[in-house]
Short mmCIF file of C-alpha atoms in Angstrom, two decimals:
data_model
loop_
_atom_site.label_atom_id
_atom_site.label_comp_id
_atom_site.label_asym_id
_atom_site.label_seq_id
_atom_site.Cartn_x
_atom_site.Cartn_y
_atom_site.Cartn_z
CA UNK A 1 114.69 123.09 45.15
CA UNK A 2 116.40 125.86 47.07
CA UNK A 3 118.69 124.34 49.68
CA UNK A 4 117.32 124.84 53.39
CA UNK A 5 118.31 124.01 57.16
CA UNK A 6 117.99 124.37 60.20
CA UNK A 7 119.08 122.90 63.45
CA UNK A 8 118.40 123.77 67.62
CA UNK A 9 121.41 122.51 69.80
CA UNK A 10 122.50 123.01 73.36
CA UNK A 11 125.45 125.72 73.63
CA UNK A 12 128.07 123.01 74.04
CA UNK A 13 128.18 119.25 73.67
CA UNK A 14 131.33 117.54 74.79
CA UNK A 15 132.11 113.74 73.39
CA UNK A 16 134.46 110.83 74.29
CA UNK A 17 135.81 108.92 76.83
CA UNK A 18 136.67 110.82 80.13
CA UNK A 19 134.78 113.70 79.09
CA UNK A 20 132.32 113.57 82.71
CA UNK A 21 135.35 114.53 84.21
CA UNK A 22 134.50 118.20 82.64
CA UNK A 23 131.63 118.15 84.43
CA UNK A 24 132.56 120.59 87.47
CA UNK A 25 133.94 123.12 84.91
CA UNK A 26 130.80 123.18 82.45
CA UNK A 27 128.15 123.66 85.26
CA UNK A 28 130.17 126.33 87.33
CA UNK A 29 129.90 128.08 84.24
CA UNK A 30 126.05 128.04 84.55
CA UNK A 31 125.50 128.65 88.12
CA UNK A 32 126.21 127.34 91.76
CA UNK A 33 123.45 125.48 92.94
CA UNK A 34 122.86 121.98 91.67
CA UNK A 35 119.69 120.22 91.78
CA UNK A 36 121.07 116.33 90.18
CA UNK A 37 118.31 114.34 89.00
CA UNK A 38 119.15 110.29 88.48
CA UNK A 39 117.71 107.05 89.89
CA UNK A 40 118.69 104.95 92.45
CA UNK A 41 121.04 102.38 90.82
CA UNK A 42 123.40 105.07 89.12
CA UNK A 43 123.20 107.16 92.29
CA UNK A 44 125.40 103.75 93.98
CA UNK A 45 128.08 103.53 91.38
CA UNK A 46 131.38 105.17 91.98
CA UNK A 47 131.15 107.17 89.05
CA UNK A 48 128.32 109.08 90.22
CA UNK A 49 130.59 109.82 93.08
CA UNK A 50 133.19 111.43 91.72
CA UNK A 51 131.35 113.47 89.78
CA UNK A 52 129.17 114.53 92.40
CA UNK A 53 133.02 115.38 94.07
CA UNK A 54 134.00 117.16 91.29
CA UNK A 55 131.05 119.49 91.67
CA UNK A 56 131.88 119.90 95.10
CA UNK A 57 135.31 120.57 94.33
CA UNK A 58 134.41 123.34 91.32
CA UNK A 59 132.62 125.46 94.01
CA UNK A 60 128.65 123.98 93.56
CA UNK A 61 126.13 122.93 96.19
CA UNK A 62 124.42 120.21 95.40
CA UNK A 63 121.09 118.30 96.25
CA UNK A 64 120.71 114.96 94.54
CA UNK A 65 117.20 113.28 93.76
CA UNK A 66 117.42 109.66 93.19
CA UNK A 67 114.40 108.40 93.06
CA UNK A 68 113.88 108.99 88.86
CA UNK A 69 111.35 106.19 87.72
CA UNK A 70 111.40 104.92 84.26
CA UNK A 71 108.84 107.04 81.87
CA UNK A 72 108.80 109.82 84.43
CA UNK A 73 105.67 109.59 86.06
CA UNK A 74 104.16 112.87 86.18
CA UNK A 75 103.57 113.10 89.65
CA UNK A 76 106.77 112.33 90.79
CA UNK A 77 108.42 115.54 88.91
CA UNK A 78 106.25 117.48 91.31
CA UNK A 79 107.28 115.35 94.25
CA UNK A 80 111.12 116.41 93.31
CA UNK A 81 110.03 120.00 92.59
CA UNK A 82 108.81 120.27 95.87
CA UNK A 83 112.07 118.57 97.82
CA UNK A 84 114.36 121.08 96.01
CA UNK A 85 112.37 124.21 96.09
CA UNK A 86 114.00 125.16 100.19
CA UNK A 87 117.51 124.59 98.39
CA UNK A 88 116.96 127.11 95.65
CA UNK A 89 118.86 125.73 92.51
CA UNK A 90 120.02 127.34 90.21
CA UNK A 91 121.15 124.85 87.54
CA UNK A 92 119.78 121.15 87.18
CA UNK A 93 122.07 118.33 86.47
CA UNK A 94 120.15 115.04 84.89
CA UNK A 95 122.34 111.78 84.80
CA UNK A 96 121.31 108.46 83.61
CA UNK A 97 119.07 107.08 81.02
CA UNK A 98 116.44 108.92 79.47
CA UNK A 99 114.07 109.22 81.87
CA UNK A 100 116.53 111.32 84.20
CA UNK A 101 117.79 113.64 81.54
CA UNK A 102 113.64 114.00 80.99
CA UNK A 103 113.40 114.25 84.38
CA UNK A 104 115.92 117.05 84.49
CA UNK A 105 114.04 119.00 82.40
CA UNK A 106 110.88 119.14 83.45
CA UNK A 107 111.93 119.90 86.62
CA UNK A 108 113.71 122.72 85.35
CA UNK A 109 110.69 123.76 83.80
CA UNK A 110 108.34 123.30 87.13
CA UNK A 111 111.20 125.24 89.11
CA UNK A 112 111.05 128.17 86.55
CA UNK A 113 107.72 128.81 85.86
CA UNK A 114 105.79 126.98 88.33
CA UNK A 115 102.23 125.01 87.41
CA UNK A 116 101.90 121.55 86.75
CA UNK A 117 103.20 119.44 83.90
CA UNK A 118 100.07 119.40 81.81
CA UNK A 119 100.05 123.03 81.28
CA UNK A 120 102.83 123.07 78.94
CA UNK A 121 101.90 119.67 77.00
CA UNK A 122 102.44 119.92 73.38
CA UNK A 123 104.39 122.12 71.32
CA UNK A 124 105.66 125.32 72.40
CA UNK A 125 103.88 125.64 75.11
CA UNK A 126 106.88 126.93 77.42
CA UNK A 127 106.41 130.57 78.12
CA UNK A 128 110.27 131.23 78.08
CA UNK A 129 113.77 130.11 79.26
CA UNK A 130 114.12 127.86 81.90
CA UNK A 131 116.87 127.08 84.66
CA UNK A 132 120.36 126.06 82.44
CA UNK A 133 120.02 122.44 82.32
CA UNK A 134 123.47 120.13 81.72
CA UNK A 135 121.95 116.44 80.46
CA UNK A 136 124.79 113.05 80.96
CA UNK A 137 123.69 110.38 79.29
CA UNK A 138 124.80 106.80 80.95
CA UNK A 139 123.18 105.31 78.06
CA UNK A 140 122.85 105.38 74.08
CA UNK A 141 119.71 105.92 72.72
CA UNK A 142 117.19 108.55 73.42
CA UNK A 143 119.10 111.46 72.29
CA UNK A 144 117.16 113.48 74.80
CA UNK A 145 120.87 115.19 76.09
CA UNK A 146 120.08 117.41 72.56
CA UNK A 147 116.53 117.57 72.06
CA UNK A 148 113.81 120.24 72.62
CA UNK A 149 111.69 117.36 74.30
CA UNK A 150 110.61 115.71 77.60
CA UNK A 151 108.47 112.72 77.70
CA UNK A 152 106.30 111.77 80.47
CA UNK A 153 103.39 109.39 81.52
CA UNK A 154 100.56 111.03 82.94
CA UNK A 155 98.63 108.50 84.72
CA UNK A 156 95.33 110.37 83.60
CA UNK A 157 96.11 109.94 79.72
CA UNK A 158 96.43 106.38 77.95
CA UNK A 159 99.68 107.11 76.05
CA UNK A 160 102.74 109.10 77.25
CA UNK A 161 102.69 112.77 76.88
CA UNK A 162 105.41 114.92 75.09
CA UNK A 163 106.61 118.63 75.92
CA UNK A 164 107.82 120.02 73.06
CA UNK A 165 109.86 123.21 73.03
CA UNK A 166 113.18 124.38 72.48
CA UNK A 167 113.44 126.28 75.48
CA UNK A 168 113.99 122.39 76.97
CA UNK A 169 117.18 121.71 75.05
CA UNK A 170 120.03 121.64 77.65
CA UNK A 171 122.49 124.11 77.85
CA UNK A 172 125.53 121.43 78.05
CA UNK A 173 125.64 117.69 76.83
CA UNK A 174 128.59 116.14 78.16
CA UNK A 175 128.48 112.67 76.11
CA UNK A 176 131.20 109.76 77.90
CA UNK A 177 131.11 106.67 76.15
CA UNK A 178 132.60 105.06 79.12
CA UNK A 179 129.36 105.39 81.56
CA UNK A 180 128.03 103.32 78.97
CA UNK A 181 129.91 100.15 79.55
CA UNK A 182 128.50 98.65 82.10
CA UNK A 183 124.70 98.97 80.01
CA UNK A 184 123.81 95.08 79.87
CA UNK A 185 122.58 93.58 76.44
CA UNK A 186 119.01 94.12 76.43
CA UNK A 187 119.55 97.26 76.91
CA UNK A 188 122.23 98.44 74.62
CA UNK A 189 120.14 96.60 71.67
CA UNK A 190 117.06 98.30 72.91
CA UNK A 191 118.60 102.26 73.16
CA UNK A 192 120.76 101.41 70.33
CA UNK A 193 117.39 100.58 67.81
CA UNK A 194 115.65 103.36 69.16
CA UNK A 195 118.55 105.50 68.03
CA UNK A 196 118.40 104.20 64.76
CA UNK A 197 114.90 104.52 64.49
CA UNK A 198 115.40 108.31 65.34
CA UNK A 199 118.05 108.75 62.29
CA UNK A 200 116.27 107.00 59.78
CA UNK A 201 112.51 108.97 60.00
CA UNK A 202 114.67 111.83 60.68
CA UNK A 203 115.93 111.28 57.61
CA UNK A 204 113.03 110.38 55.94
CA UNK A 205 110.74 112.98 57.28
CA UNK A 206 108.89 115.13 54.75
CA UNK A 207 110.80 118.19 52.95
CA UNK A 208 108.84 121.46 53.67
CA UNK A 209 109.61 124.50 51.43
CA UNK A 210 111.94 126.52 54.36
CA UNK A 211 109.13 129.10 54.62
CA UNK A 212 110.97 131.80 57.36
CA UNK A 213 107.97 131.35 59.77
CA UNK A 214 108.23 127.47 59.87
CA UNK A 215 110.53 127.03 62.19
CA UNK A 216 108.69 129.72 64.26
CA UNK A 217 105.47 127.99 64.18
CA UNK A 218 106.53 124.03 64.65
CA UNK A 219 109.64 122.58 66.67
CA UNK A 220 109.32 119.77 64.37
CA UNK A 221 109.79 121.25 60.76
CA UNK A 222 110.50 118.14 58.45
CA UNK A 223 114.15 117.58 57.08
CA UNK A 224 116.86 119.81 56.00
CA UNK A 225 120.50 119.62 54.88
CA UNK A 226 121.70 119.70 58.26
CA UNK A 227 119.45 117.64 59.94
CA UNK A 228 120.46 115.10 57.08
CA UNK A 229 123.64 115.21 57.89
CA UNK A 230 123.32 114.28 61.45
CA UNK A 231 121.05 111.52 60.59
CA UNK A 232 123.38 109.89 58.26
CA UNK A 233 126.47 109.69 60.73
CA UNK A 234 124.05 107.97 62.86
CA UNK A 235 122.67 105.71 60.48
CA UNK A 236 126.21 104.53 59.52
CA UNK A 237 127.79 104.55 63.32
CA UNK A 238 125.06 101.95 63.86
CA UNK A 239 125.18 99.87 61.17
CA UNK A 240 128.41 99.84 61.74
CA UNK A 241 129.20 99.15 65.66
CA UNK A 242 125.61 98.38 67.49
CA UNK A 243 125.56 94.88 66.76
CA UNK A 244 128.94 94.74 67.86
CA UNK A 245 128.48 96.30 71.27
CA UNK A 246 125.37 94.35 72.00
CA UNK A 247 127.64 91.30 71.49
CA UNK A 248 130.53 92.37 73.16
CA UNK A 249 129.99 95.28 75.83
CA UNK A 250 133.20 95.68 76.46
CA UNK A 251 134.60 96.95 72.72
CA UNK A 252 134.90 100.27 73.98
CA UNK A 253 135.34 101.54 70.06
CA UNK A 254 131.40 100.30 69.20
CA UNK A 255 130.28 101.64 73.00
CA UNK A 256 131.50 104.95 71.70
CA UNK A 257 130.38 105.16 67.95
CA UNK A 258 126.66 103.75 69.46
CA UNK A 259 126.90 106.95 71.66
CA UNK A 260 128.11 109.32 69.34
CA UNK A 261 125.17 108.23 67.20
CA UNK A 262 122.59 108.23 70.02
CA UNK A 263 123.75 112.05 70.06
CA UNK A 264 124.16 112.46 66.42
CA UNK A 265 120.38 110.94 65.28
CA UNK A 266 118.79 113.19 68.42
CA UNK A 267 120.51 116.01 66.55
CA UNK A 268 119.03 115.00 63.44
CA UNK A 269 115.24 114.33 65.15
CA UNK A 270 115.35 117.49 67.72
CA UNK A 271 114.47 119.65 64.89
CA UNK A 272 113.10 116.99 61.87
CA UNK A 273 110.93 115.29 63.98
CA UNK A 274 110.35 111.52 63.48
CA UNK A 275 107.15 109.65 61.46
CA UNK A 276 104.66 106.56 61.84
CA UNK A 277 106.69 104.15 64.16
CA UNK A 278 106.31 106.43 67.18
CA UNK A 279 102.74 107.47 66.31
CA UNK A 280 102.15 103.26 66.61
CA UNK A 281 104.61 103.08 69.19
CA UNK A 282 102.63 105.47 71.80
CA UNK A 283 99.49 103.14 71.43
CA UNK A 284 101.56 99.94 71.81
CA UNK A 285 103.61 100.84 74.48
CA UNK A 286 100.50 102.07 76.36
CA UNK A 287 99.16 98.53 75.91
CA UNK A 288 102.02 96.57 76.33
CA UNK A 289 104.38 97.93 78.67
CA UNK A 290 107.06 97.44 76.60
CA UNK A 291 110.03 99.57 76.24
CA UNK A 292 109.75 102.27 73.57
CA UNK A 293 112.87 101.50 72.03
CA UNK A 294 111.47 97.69 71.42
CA UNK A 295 108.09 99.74 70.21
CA UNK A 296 109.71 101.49 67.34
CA UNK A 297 112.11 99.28 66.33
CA UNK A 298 109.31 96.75 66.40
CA UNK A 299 107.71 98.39 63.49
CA UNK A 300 110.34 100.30 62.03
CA UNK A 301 110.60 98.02 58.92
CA UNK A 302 106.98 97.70 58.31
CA UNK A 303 107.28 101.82 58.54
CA UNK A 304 109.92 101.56 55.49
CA UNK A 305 108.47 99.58 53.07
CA UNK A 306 105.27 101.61 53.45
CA UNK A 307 106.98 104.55 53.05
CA UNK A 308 109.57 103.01 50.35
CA UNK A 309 108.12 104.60 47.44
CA UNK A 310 107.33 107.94 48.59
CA UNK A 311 111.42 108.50 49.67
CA UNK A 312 112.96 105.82 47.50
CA UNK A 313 116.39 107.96 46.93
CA UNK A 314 116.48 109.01 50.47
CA UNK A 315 116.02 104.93 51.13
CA UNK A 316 118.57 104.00 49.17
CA UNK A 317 120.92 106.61 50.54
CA UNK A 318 120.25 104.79 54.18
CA UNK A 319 121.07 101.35 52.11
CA UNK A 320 124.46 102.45 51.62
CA UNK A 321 125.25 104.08 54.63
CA UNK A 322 124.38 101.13 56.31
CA UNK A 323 126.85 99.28 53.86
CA UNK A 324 124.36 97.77 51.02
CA UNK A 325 126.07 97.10 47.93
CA UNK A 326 125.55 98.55 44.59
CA UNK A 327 124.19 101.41 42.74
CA UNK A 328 120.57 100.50 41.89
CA UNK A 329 118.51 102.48 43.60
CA UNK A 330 115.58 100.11 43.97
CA UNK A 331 117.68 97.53 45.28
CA UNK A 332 119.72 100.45 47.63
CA UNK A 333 116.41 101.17 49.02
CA UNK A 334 114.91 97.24 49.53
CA UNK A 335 118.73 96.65 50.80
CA UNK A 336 118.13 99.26 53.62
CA UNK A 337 114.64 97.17 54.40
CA UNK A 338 116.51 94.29 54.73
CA UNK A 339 119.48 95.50 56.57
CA UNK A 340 117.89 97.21 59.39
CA UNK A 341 115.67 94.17 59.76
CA UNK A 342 118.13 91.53 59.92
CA UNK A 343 120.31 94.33 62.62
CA UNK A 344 117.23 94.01 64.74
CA UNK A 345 116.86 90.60 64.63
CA UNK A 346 120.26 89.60 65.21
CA UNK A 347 120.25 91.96 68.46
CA UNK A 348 116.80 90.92 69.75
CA UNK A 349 114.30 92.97 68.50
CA UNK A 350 110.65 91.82 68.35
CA UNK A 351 110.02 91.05 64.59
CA UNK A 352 106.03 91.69 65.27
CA UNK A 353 103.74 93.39 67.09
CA UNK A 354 102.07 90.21 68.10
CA UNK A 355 105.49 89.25 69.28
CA UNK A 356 105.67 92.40 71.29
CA UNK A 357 102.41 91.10 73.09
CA UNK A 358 99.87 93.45 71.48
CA UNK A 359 96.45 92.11 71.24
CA UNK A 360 94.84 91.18 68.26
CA UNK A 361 91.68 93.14 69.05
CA UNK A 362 93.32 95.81 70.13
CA UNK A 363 94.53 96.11 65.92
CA UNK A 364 92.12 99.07 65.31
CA UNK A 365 92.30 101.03 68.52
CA UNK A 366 95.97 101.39 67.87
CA UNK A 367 95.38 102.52 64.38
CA UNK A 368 93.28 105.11 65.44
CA UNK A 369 95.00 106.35 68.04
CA UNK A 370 98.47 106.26 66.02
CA UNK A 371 96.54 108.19 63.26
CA UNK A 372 95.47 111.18 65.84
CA UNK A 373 98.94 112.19 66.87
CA UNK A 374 99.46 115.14 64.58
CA UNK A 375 102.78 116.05 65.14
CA UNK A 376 104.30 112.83 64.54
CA UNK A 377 102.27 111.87 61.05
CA UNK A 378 102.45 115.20 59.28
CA UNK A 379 106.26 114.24 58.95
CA UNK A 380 105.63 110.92 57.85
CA UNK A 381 106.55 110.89 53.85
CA UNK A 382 103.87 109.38 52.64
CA UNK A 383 100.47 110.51 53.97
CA UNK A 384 98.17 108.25 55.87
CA UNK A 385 94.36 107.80 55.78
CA UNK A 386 92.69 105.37 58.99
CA UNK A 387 92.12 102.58 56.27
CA UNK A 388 95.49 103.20 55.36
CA UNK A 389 97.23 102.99 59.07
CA UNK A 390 94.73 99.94 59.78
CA UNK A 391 96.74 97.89 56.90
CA UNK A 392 99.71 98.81 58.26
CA UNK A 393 99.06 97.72 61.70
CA UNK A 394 97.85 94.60 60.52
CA UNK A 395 100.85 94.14 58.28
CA UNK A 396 102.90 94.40 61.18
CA UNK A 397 101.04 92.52 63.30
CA UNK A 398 100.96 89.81 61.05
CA UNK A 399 104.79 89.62 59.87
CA UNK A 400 103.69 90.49 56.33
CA UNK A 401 106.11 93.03 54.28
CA UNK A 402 104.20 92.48 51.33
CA UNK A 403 101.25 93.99 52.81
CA UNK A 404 103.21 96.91 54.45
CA UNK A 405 104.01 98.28 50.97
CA UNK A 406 99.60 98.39 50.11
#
């Protein structure tokens, strides 16, 4: 097999503690007009204060929307659209979770080339570059401060809606641990298994051949050397440190390692793509409400063992970077299983999908609809038919491993 890789990145990412104070310099660099997208809570702290004075103070204008709701709901990126459009800006800023680095972009997006959101759903649907956006993540998870995507909820659609395009990845990611530490539990263990979700189907995602036109053609193109190599710092920062700073949010040496591989496994998943627990995660969280961290982490484990034998060497490499013993790689692989299942239960995590509030009747519907999401399962290893997804569902529904692995 010929070696391959491939990664999409912003220009510069900045990590570690302090490192928002850069914040003035990196966006004077990219224009002087700053439309800062964040939600109301962050918006009161005194950090967001003196980095909105350090803006101020490198030479930039700025116009701050606060109002960022959780799964951007797509009709309030239009309502900010149309607030900033009279002050013109020429760079947007997102701070906060997610959902405000999300926000950020498609904002940036609306402001460059005008429409509404739902003409550019999907992949590579962005007709070209858009306003230089500079993503600061307050918390560990998403990985959206690298990625080529913005997730939204369209009130029209059941699930949540994806942009896909690498014209979306920021220009800057400025990374500071220390906006991180005042994250309470739930949501550190939440972010932090969604991160880990990210690095391990990243890692696990299907190998494609490297064909020239691939990456061309798909933003999500499978796994490569590099993308591996991202995925496995985050897989081992986590296994490492999250329990740790769900336990104790104030270790500021397992705040930054979760954050560093937030960053690291949205590397690895910007361009490899992730599998099967977000295609059942989109359905679910539809349903429940729940957070999509929860989602995938939910059924991350159930996602493994189905998948176990069709990447067992690239399982057992994620049993010893999360610390399993031994050199069997059978047992590496069932150690990994284990591991990230006993991680998410000691921090919280849903160990079902009945746990997670899903209905029982609801079992086939969400089979179905994980099934049709195209972009997600063609990177799952092992291929899926409806009975197939149905079993797995169940399995993880039910609680039953055994059944996972059918």
């Amino acid at each position: 097999m010929s070696l391959f890789g491939a990664l999409r990145l912003p220009r510069e990412i900045l990590f570690g503690s302090g490192q928002r104070r850069a914040l003035g310099a990196v966006a004077a660099k990219a224009g002087r007009r700053a439309l800062v997208c964040t939600d109301e809570r962050f918006a009161a702290t005194s950090s967001f204060a003196e980095m909105m004075d350090d803006l101020r103070a490198s030479g930039l204008e700025v116009s701050i929307y606060d109002r960022v709701l959780p799964d951007v709901p797509s009709d309030t990126v239009g309502t900010c659209v149309d607030a900033a459009r009279a002050f013109a800006p020429d760079l947007v800023i997102g701070i906060g979770g997610g959902s405000c680095l999300d926000m950020a972009k498609c904002a940036a997006l609306l402001l460059s080339h005008g429409g509404v959101l739902s003409d550019y759903y999907g992949e590579f649907k962005v007709p070209g570059p858009v306003l230089p956006v500079i993503a600061v993540p307050t918390t560990a998870g998403t990985g959206s401060e690298v990625t080529p995507v913005a997730v939204i909820s369209d009130p029209v659609r059941t699930l949540k809606v994806g942009i896909s395009s690498p014209h979306l990845i920021a220009t800057a990611a400025i990374c500071d641990p220390d906006l991180t530490m005042t994250c309470p539990a739930g949501l550190t263990a939440i972010a932090g298994a969604d991160a880990l979700t990210h690095a391990i189907e990243a890692f696990t995602a299907v190998r494609r051949d490297g064909d020239a036109a691939l990456s061309q053609k798909h933003v999500f193109i499978g796994k490569s050397a590099l993308t591996d190599h991202f995925a496995l710092m985050a897989i081992f920062l986590l296994g490492q440190s999250l329990e740790t700073a769900v336990r104790d949010g104030g270790n500021a040496a397992a705040r930054a390692d979760v954050m560093l591989a937030a960053m690291a496994a949205g590397c690895a998943f910007g361009t490899a793509g992730t599998g099967a627990a977000h295609a059942i995660q989109y359905p679910v969280g539809a349903i429940t409400h729940t957070a999509h961290g929860l989602g995938v982490a939910c059924v991350l484990p159930y996602v493994m063992t189905y998948n176990r034998a069709a990447c067992l060497s690239e399982m057992a490499e994620v049993g010893t970077a999360l610390g399993v013993a031994g050199r069997d790689t059978e047992m590496l692989a069932q150690g990994a299983i284990d591991k990230v299942a006993g991680v998410f239960g000691a921090i919280g995590i849903a160990p079902t999908l009945a746990a997670l509030g899903l209905a029982e009747n609801r079992l086939d519907w969400t089979a179905e609809q994980a099934l049709g999401i195209d972009r997600l399962i063609k990177n799952n290893p092992r291929p899926f038919d409806l009975p197939g997804m149905k079993r797995l569902v169940r399995a993880a529904y039910d609680g039953d491993m055994a059944s996972a692995a059918a």
